[in-house]
Amino acid sequence: MIYNAMFLCGLFLMLIATRSSAEELMLRTPLVPARSATVYAGMNARMQQVNFEVGDRVTQGDTLMVLTRRDLLMKETAARIALQKAQTLQARWKVLHDKKLISDQQLENVRFDAEVAHCNWVTARLELDRTAIIAPQDGMVVEVNVKPGDWILAYTAVARVIDHLDLEVHLLVDEDMLNAIHKNMPLSAVPTADGKHALPGRVVGISPVIDPDSGTCKVTGLFLNAGKYVRPGTLVDVTIITRDTRSNGENQ
């Protein structure tokens, strides 16, 4: 929600573009995370524990939170016990079969029961595993929307994780400037609060669609490791070094 608001704010700021020269296009916009993920609860349950706070760094696969569902725990326990019994019975009947005390069909029936018990346990285990809410990517926790003891509904947004290092900008560029812009074109971004240190970046995407209302096209610029120097949400002046194709045509 925070970064969606930043992006909408940036769209208003980007409506005004300043051309400092025939070869430069300057726009003002916020830096936003290049990768972010909203984390949702997968079921209705009580929140048992929250393992991370806002500002903590996480690794993909870390357990962010744990929900409590006693019914699923009891189901998994019962399925595990049933599996153990079926496997023990299978082992005993295998010994009897080797001694030719039971038929092949009897041993096959026991094997089938053991396989069914194993499938039931796997299903119960997968359901129980869903009570653990896992970090979908490496990054930083920027939102935690719940606390232990809360009753959580399925598909509730419980947290948000961003890649705080790689940042990007979304620029609205006038249609008549698009011919001078291409992928991998270099960019520079100067924080408005600093005004001195430029961050290097490049164009990584150009939308194929022109907004009919504003006559602009969205251009995405990527700034690798910019999060080492500025925070996500920092307002920057982005400069695109272009070439004036109209002037080149006149010179020819």
PDB file of C-alpha atoms in Angstrom:
ATOM      1  CA  MET A   1       0.000   0.000   0.000  1.00  0.00           C
ATOM      2  CA  ILE A   2       2.824   2.376   0.878  1.00  0.00           C
ATOM      3  CA  TYR A   3       4.643   1.843  -2.402  1.00  0.00           C
ATOM      4  CA  ASN A   4       1.436   1.932  -4.434  1.00  0.00           C
ATOM      5  CA  ALA A   5       0.800   5.403  -2.983  1.00  0.00           C
ATOM      6  CA  MET A   6       4.381   6.403  -3.812  1.00  0.00           C
ATOM      7  CA  PHE A   7       3.898   5.242  -7.385  1.00  0.00           C
ATOM      8  CA  LEU A   8       0.634   7.182  -7.793  1.00  0.00           C
ATOM      9  CA  CYS A   9       2.323  10.262  -6.371  1.00  0.00           C
ATOM     10  CA  GLY A  10       5.136   9.763  -8.835  1.00  0.00           C
ATOM     11  CA  LEU A  11       2.722   9.596 -11.747  1.00  0.00           C
ATOM     12  CA  PHE A  12       1.468  13.112 -10.965  1.00  0.00           C
ATOM     13  CA  LEU A  13       5.019  14.393 -10.653  1.00  0.00           C
ATOM     14  CA  MET A  14       6.054  12.785 -13.908  1.00  0.00           C
ATOM     15  CA  LEU A  15       3.381  14.562 -15.894  1.00  0.00           C
ATOM     16  CA  ILE A  16       5.719  17.544 -16.016  1.00  0.00           C
ATOM     17  CA  ALA A  17       8.923  16.799 -17.940  1.00  0.00           C
ATOM     18  CA  THR A  18      11.724  19.304 -18.332  1.00  0.00           C
ATOM     19  CA  ARG A  19      14.006  19.127 -21.343  1.00  0.00           C
ATOM     20  CA  SER A  20      17.235  20.728 -20.250  1.00  0.00           C
ATOM     21  CA  SER A  21      18.714  20.467 -23.737  1.00  0.00           C
ATOM     22  CA  ALA A  22      18.105  18.793 -27.069  1.00  0.00           C
ATOM     23  CA  GLU A  23      19.872  15.670 -25.781  1.00  0.00           C
ATOM     24  CA  GLU A  24      18.499  15.401 -22.232  1.00  0.00           C
ATOM     25  CA  LEU A  25      15.130  14.503 -20.787  1.00  0.00           C
ATOM     26  CA  MET A  26      14.647  15.103 -17.059  1.00  0.00           C
ATOM     27  CA  LEU A  27      11.764  13.790 -14.964  1.00  0.00           C
ATOM     28  CA  ARG A  28      11.049  13.669 -11.242  1.00  0.00           C
ATOM     29  CA  THR A  29       9.733  10.473  -9.660  1.00  0.00           C
ATOM     30  CA  PRO A  30      10.233   8.233  -6.602  1.00  0.00           C
ATOM     31  CA  LEU A  31      12.503   5.204  -6.537  1.00  0.00           C
ATOM     32  CA  VAL A  32      10.476   2.079  -5.789  1.00  0.00           C
ATOM     33  CA  PRO A  33      11.507  -1.543  -5.154  1.00  0.00           C
ATOM     34  CA  ALA A  34      12.140  -3.516  -8.321  1.00  0.00           C
ATOM     35  CA  ARG A  35      10.795  -6.635  -6.618  1.00  0.00           C
ATOM     36  CA  SER A  36       8.200  -6.768  -3.891  1.00  0.00           C
ATOM     37  CA  ALA A  37       5.757  -9.353  -2.632  1.00  0.00           C
ATOM     38  CA  THR A  38       2.623  -9.161  -0.544  1.00  0.00           C
ATOM     39  CA  VAL A  39       2.296 -12.208   1.719  1.00  0.00           C
ATOM     40  CA  TYR A  40      -1.161 -13.688   2.308  1.00  0.00           C
ATOM     41  CA  ALA A  41      -2.576 -16.145   4.834  1.00  0.00           C
ATOM     42  CA  GLY A  42      -3.647 -19.387   3.207  1.00  0.00           C
ATOM     43  CA  MET A  43      -6.470 -20.286   5.604  1.00  0.00           C
ATOM     44  CA  ASN A  44      -8.732 -19.117   8.406  1.00  0.00           C
ATOM     45  CA  ALA A  45      -6.754 -19.509  11.626  1.00  0.00           C
ATOM     46  CA  ARG A  46      -5.470 -17.898  14.805  1.00  0.00           C
ATOM     47  CA  MET A  47      -2.067 -16.207  14.538  1.00  0.00           C
ATOM     48  CA  GLN A  48       0.267 -18.099  16.871  1.00  0.00           C
ATOM     49  CA  GLN A  49       3.581 -16.330  16.379  1.00  0.00           C
ATOM     50  CA  VAL A  50       5.197 -13.562  14.353  1.00  0.00           C
ATOM     51  CA  ASN A  51       8.923 -14.095  13.840  1.00  0.00           C
ATOM     52  CA  PHE A  52       9.938 -10.861  12.122  1.00  0.00           C
ATOM     53  CA  GLU A  53       9.389  -7.139  12.588  1.00  0.00           C
ATOM     54  CA  VAL A  54       9.367  -4.239  10.152  1.00  0.00           C
ATOM     55  CA  GLY A  55      12.942  -3.536   9.075  1.00  0.00           C
ATOM     56  CA  ASP A  56      14.176  -7.120   9.530  1.00  0.00           C
ATOM     57  CA  ARG A  57      15.932  -8.794   6.631  1.00  0.00           C
ATOM     58  CA  VAL A  58      14.696 -12.195   5.507  1.00  0.00           C
ATOM     59  CA  THR A  59      15.804 -14.968   3.203  1.00  0.00           C
ATOM     60  CA  GLN A  60      13.477 -16.769   0.830  1.00  0.00           C
ATOM     61  CA  GLY A  61      12.003 -19.719   2.708  1.00  0.00           C
ATOM     62  CA  ASP A  62      12.193 -18.156   6.177  1.00  0.00           C
ATOM     63  CA  THR A  63       9.118 -18.720   8.326  1.00  0.00           C
ATOM     64  CA  LEU A  64       7.610 -15.273   8.791  1.00  0.00           C
ATOM     65  CA  MET A  65       4.614 -16.337  10.868  1.00  0.00           C
ATOM     66  CA  VAL A  66       2.883 -19.435  12.175  1.00  0.00           C
ATOM     67  CA  LEU A  67      -0.874 -19.992  12.323  1.00  0.00           C
ATOM     68  CA  THR A  68      -2.422 -22.432  14.784  1.00  0.00           C
ATOM     69  CA  ARG A  69      -4.961 -25.045  13.663  1.00  0.00           C
ATOM     70  CA  ARG A  70      -5.436 -27.836  16.215  1.00  0.00           C
ATOM     71  CA  ASP A  71      -7.678 -29.792  13.875  1.00  0.00           C
ATOM     72  CA  LEU A  72      -4.925 -29.995  11.264  1.00  0.00           C
ATOM     73  CA  LEU A  73      -2.351 -30.932  13.908  1.00  0.00           C
ATOM     74  CA  MET A  74      -4.567 -33.750  15.189  1.00  0.00           C
ATOM     75  CA  LYS A  75      -5.252 -34.928  11.642  1.00  0.00           C
ATOM     76  CA  GLU A  76      -1.531 -35.063  10.838  1.00  0.00           C
ATOM     77  CA  THR A  77      -0.776 -36.878  14.104  1.00  0.00           C
ATOM     78  CA  ALA A  78      -3.457 -39.493  13.460  1.00  0.00           C
ATOM     79  CA  ALA A  79      -2.278 -40.006   9.870  1.00  0.00           C
ATOM     80  CA  ARG A  80       1.331 -40.404  11.026  1.00  0.00           C
ATOM     81  CA  ILE A  81       0.376 -43.020  13.628  1.00  0.00           C
ATOM     82  CA  ALA A  82      -1.716 -44.893  11.060  1.00  0.00           C
ATOM     83  CA  LEU A  83       1.247 -44.871   8.664  1.00  0.00           C
ATOM     84  CA  GLN A  84       3.585 -46.243  11.314  1.00  0.00           C
ATOM     85  CA  LYS A  85       1.143 -49.053  12.097  1.00  0.00           C
ATOM     86  CA  ALA A  86       0.700 -49.896   8.409  1.00  0.00           C
ATOM     87  CA  GLN A  87       4.453 -49.972   7.822  1.00  0.00           C
ATOM     88  CA  THR A  88       4.997 -52.191  10.888  1.00  0.00           C
ATOM     89  CA  LEU A  89       2.278 -54.584   9.723  1.00  0.00           C
ATOM     90  CA  GLN A  90       3.766 -54.656   6.238  1.00  0.00           C
ATOM     91  CA  ALA A  91       7.197 -55.578   7.655  1.00  0.00           C
ATOM     92  CA  ARG A  92       5.706 -58.394   9.748  1.00  0.00           C
ATOM     93  CA  TRP A  93       3.710 -59.800   6.870  1.00  0.00           C
ATOM     94  CA  LYS A  94       6.784 -59.654   4.675  1.00  0.00           C
ATOM     95  CA  VAL A  95       8.495 -62.028   7.133  1.00  0.00           C
ATOM     96  CA  LEU A  96       5.477 -64.351   7.065  1.00  0.00           C
ATOM     97  CA  HIS A  97       5.420 -64.215   3.280  1.00  0.00           C
ATOM     98  CA  ASP A  98       9.096 -65.176   3.120  1.00  0.00           C
ATOM     99  CA  LYS A  99       8.238 -68.192   5.268  1.00  0.00           C
ATOM    100  CA  LYS A 100       5.378 -68.961   2.860  1.00  0.00           C
ATOM    101  CA  LEU A 101       2.798 -68.589   5.644  1.00  0.00           C
ATOM    102  CA  ILE A 102       0.682 -66.071   3.698  1.00  0.00           C
ATOM    103  CA  SER A 103      -0.153 -65.683   0.034  1.00  0.00           C
ATOM    104  CA  ASP A 104       1.157 -63.137  -2.441  1.00  0.00           C
ATOM    105  CA  GLN A 105      -2.267 -61.511  -2.557  1.00  0.00           C
ATOM    106  CA  GLN A 106      -2.352 -61.057   1.211  1.00  0.00           C
ATOM    107  CA  LEU A 107       1.053 -59.354   1.168  1.00  0.00           C
ATOM    108  CA  GLU A 108      -0.033 -57.162  -1.752  1.00  0.00           C
ATOM    109  CA  ASN A 109      -3.125 -56.057   0.189  1.00  0.00           C
ATOM    110  CA  VAL A 110      -0.950 -55.006   3.129  1.00  0.00           C
ATOM    111  CA  ARG A 111       1.399 -53.118   0.830  1.00  0.00           C
ATOM    112  CA  PHE A 112      -1.559 -51.304  -0.710  1.00  0.00           C
ATOM    113  CA  ASP A 113      -2.842 -50.324   2.744  1.00  0.00           C
ATOM    114  CA  ALA A 114       0.618 -48.979   3.622  1.00  0.00           C
ATOM    115  CA  GLU A 115       0.713 -46.889   0.442  1.00  0.00           C
ATOM    116  CA  VAL A 116      -2.732 -45.457   1.159  1.00  0.00           C
ATOM    117  CA  ALA A 117      -1.645 -44.610   4.707  1.00  0.00           C
ATOM    118  CA  HIS A 118       1.444 -42.869   3.337  1.00  0.00           C
ATOM    119  CA  CYS A 119      -0.644 -40.791   0.889  1.00  0.00           C
ATOM    120  CA  ASN A 120      -3.022 -39.815   3.703  1.00  0.00           C
ATOM    121  CA  TRP A 121      -0.119 -38.712   5.877  1.00  0.00           C
ATOM    122  CA  VAL A 122       1.469 -36.671   3.047  1.00  0.00           C
ATOM    123  CA  THR A 123      -1.846 -34.896   2.452  1.00  0.00           C
ATOM    124  CA  ALA A 124      -2.270 -34.153   6.155  1.00  0.00           C
ATOM    125  CA  ARG A 125       1.326 -32.937   6.398  1.00  0.00           C
ATOM    126  CA  LEU A 126       0.898 -30.562   3.449  1.00  0.00           C
ATOM    127  CA  GLU A 127      -2.224 -29.089   5.037  1.00  0.00           C
ATOM    128  CA  LEU A 128      -0.398 -28.592   8.321  1.00  0.00           C
ATOM    129  CA  ASP A 129       2.580 -27.011   6.543  1.00  0.00           C
ATOM    130  CA  ARG A 130       0.244 -24.315   5.220  1.00  0.00           C
ATOM    131  CA  THR A 131       0.028 -22.931   8.760  1.00  0.00           C
ATOM    132  CA  ALA A 132       3.601 -21.688   8.275  1.00  0.00           C
ATOM    133  CA  ILE A 133       3.714 -18.417   6.313  1.00  0.00           C
ATOM    134  CA  ILE A 134       6.947 -18.375   4.310  1.00  0.00           C
ATOM    135  CA  ALA A 135       9.001 -15.482   2.912  1.00  0.00           C
ATOM    136  CA  PRO A 136       8.581 -15.606  -0.891  1.00  0.00           C
ATOM    137  CA  GLN A 137      11.850 -13.794  -1.635  1.00  0.00           C
ATOM    138  CA  ASP A 138      15.008 -12.349  -0.102  1.00  0.00           C
ATOM    139  CA  GLY A 139      14.641  -8.810   1.131  1.00  0.00           C
ATOM    140  CA  MET A 140      13.350  -6.628   3.927  1.00  0.00           C
ATOM    141  CA  VAL A 141      10.054  -6.749   5.792  1.00  0.00           C
ATOM    142  CA  VAL A 142       8.320  -3.380   5.332  1.00  0.00           C
ATOM    143  CA  GLU A 143       4.811  -4.243   6.548  1.00  0.00           C
ATOM    144  CA  VAL A 144       3.503  -6.524   9.295  1.00  0.00           C
ATOM    145  CA  ASN A 145      -0.269  -6.268   9.546  1.00  0.00           C
ATOM    146  CA  VAL A 146      -1.016  -8.803  12.290  1.00  0.00           C
ATOM    147  CA  LYS A 147       0.041  -9.780  15.810  1.00  0.00           C
ATOM    148  CA  PRO A 148      -0.111 -13.021  17.826  1.00  0.00           C
ATOM    149  CA  GLY A 149      -3.643 -13.856  18.912  1.00  0.00           C
ATOM    150  CA  ASP A 150      -5.355 -12.227  15.919  1.00  0.00           C
ATOM    151  CA  TRP A 151      -7.962 -14.261  14.042  1.00  0.00           C
ATOM    152  CA  ILE A 152      -6.884 -14.275  10.394  1.00  0.00           C
ATOM    153  CA  LEU A 153      -9.131 -14.909   7.423  1.00  0.00           C
ATOM    154  CA  ALA A 154      -7.853 -16.713   4.344  1.00  0.00           C
ATOM    155  CA  TYR A 155      -6.257 -14.441   1.732  1.00  0.00           C
ATOM    156  CA  THR A 156      -5.636 -11.661   4.242  1.00  0.00           C
ATOM    157  CA  ALA A 157      -2.488  -9.649   3.475  1.00  0.00           C
ATOM    158  CA  VAL A 158      -0.342 -10.227   6.557  1.00  0.00           C
ATOM    159  CA  ALA A 159       3.044  -8.845   5.481  1.00  0.00           C
ATOM    160  CA  ARG A 160       5.028  -7.273   2.659  1.00  0.00           C
ATOM    161  CA  VAL A 161       8.615  -8.027   1.657  1.00  0.00           C
ATOM    162  CA  ILE A 162      10.661  -5.905  -0.740  1.00  0.00           C
ATOM    163  CA  ASP A 163      14.050  -6.092  -2.387  1.00  0.00           C
ATOM    164  CA  HIS A 164      15.492  -2.959  -0.786  1.00  0.00           C
ATOM    165  CA  LEU A 165      18.682  -2.993  -2.880  1.00  0.00           C
ATOM    166  CA  ASP A 166      17.550  -2.936  -6.514  1.00  0.00           C
ATOM    167  CA  LEU A 167      15.277   0.049  -7.132  1.00  0.00           C
ATOM    168  CA  GLU A 168      13.461   1.263 -10.212  1.00  0.00           C
ATOM    169  CA  VAL A 169      11.598   4.257 -11.584  1.00  0.00           C
ATOM    170  CA  HIS A 170       8.475   4.479 -13.712  1.00  0.00           C
ATOM    171  CA  LEU A 171       8.713   7.428 -16.072  1.00  0.00           C
ATOM    172  CA  LEU A 172       5.970   8.898 -18.230  1.00  0.00           C
ATOM    173  CA  VAL A 173       7.686  10.012 -21.419  1.00  0.00           C
ATOM    174  CA  ASP A 174       6.066  12.106 -24.143  1.00  0.00           C
ATOM    175  CA  GLU A 175       5.206  10.175 -27.261  1.00  0.00           C
ATOM    176  CA  ASP A 176       7.392  12.363 -29.482  1.00  0.00           C
ATOM    177  CA  MET A 177      10.481  11.402 -27.433  1.00  0.00           C
ATOM    178  CA  LEU A 178      10.068   7.628 -27.683  1.00  0.00           C
ATOM    179  CA  ASN A 179      12.125   7.261 -30.877  1.00  0.00           C
ATOM    180  CA  ALA A 180      15.146   8.535 -28.981  1.00  0.00           C
ATOM    181  CA  ILE A 181      14.783   6.008 -26.146  1.00  0.00           C
ATOM    182  CA  HIS A 182      15.703   2.327 -26.230  1.00  0.00           C
ATOM    183  CA  LYS A 183      16.405  -0.508 -23.821  1.00  0.00           C
ATOM    184  CA  ASN A 184      19.731  -0.445 -21.941  1.00  0.00           C
ATOM    185  CA  MET A 185      20.036   3.301 -22.508  1.00  0.00           C
ATOM    186  CA  PRO A 186      21.924   4.826 -19.541  1.00  0.00           C
ATOM    187  CA  LEU A 187      20.100   6.817 -16.888  1.00  0.00           C
ATOM    188  CA  SER A 188      21.171   8.856 -13.917  1.00  0.00           C
ATOM    189  CA  ALA A 189      19.100   9.643 -10.841  1.00  0.00           C
ATOM    190  CA  VAL A 190      19.934  12.420  -8.380  1.00  0.00           C
ATOM    191  CA  PRO A 191      18.045  12.495  -5.056  1.00  0.00           C
ATOM    192  CA  THR A 192      16.229  15.811  -4.729  1.00  0.00           C
ATOM    193  CA  ALA A 193      17.218  16.108  -1.074  1.00  0.00           C
ATOM    194  CA  ASP A 194      20.904  15.688  -1.960  1.00  0.00           C
ATOM    195  CA  GLY A 195      21.249  17.206  -5.404  1.00  0.00           C
ATOM    196  CA  LYS A 196      24.836  15.991  -5.834  1.00  0.00           C
ATOM    197  CA  HIS A 197      25.381  12.229  -5.947  1.00  0.00           C
ATOM    198  CA  ALA A 198      24.025  10.600  -9.104  1.00  0.00           C
ATOM    199  CA  LEU A 199      22.948   6.954  -9.173  1.00  0.00           C
ATOM    200  CA  PRO A 200      23.678   5.089 -12.430  1.00  0.00           C
ATOM    201  CA  GLY A 201      20.943   3.044 -14.067  1.00  0.00           C
ATOM    202  CA  ARG A 202      19.551   1.900 -17.383  1.00  0.00           C
ATOM    203  CA  VAL A 203      16.268   1.578 -19.256  1.00  0.00           C
ATOM    204  CA  VAL A 204      14.878  -1.941 -18.852  1.00  0.00           C
ATOM    205  CA  GLY A 205      11.381  -1.586 -20.246  1.00  0.00           C
ATOM    206  CA  ILE A 206       9.288   0.532 -22.623  1.00  0.00           C
ATOM    207  CA  SER A 207       5.546   0.032 -22.615  1.00  0.00           C
ATOM    208  CA  PRO A 208       4.000  -0.742 -26.015  1.00  0.00           C
ATOM    209  CA  VAL A 209       0.940   1.331 -25.071  1.00  0.00           C
ATOM    210  CA  ILE A 210       0.489   5.099 -25.294  1.00  0.00           C
ATOM    211  CA  ASP A 211      -1.867   6.702 -22.770  1.00  0.00           C
ATOM    212  CA  PRO A 212      -4.437   8.449 -25.020  1.00  0.00           C
ATOM    213  CA  ASP A 213      -5.288  11.018 -22.351  1.00  0.00           C
ATOM    214  CA  SER A 214      -1.770  12.261 -21.581  1.00  0.00           C
ATOM    215  CA  GLY A 215       0.050  11.195 -24.763  1.00  0.00           C
ATOM    216  CA  THR A 216       2.765   9.557 -22.656  1.00  0.00           C
ATOM    217  CA  CYS A 217       4.319   6.113 -22.469  1.00  0.00           C
ATOM    218  CA  LYS A 218       5.651   4.346 -19.364  1.00  0.00           C
ATOM    219  CA  VAL A 219       9.408   3.747 -19.374  1.00  0.00           C
ATOM    220  CA  THR A 220      10.971   1.669 -16.603  1.00  0.00           C
ATOM    221  CA  GLY A 221      14.497   2.318 -15.383  1.00  0.00           C
ATOM    222  CA  LEU A 222      16.501   0.009 -13.109  1.00  0.00           C
ATOM    223  CA  PHE A 223      19.138   1.097 -10.578  1.00  0.00           C
ATOM    224  CA  LEU A 224      21.028  -1.925  -9.277  1.00  0.00           C
ATOM    225  CA  ASN A 225      22.146  -1.736  -5.625  1.00  0.00           C
ATOM    226  CA  ALA A 226      20.792   1.815  -5.311  1.00  0.00           C
ATOM    227  CA  GLY A 227      19.320   0.764  -1.956  1.00  0.00           C
ATOM    228  CA  LYS A 228      22.824   0.835  -0.501  1.00  0.00           C
ATOM    229  CA  TYR A 229      22.787   4.628  -0.821  1.00  0.00           C
ATOM    230  CA  VAL A 230      19.131   5.716  -0.666  1.00  0.00           C
ATOM    231  CA  ARG A 231      15.900   4.360   0.748  1.00  0.00           C
ATOM    232  CA  PRO A 232      12.970   3.111  -1.326  1.00  0.00           C
ATOM    233  CA  GLY A 233      10.582   5.989  -1.884  1.00  0.00           C
ATOM    234  CA  THR A 234      13.335   8.584  -2.306  1.00  0.00           C
ATOM    235  CA  LEU A 235      12.343  11.305  -4.758  1.00  0.00           C
ATOM    236  CA  VAL A 236      14.888  11.664  -7.561  1.00  0.00           C
ATOM    237  CA  ASP A 237      15.488  13.685 -10.706  1.00  0.00           C
ATOM    238  CA  VAL A 238      16.056  11.195 -13.515  1.00  0.00           C
ATOM    239  CA  THR A 239      18.036  12.229 -16.578  1.00  0.00           C
ATOM    240  CA  ILE A 240      17.791  10.295 -19.833  1.00  0.00           C
ATOM    241  CA  ILE A 241      20.586  11.077 -22.260  1.00  0.00           C
ATOM    242  CA  THR A 242      18.915  11.043 -25.644  1.00  0.00           C
ATOM    243  CA  ARG A 243      19.825  12.228 -29.103  1.00  0.00           C
ATOM    244  CA  ASP A 244      17.791  14.794 -30.970  1.00  0.00           C
ATOM    245  CA  THR A 245      16.704  12.794 -34.020  1.00  0.00           C
ATOM    246  CA  ARG A 246      14.960  15.787 -35.550  1.00  0.00           C
ATOM    247  CA  SER A 247      18.107  17.891 -35.400  1.00  0.00           C
ATOM    248  CA  ASN A 248      20.122  15.044 -36.916  1.00  0.00           C
ATOM    249  CA  GLY A 249      17.677  14.826 -39.770  1.00  0.00           C
ATOM    250  CA  GLU A 250      17.905  18.566 -40.431  1.00  0.00           C
ATOM    251  CA  ASN A 251      21.715  18.420 -40.386  1.00  0.00           C
ATOM    252  CA  GLN A 252      21.681  15.680 -42.960  1.00  0.00           C
TER     253      GLN A 252
END
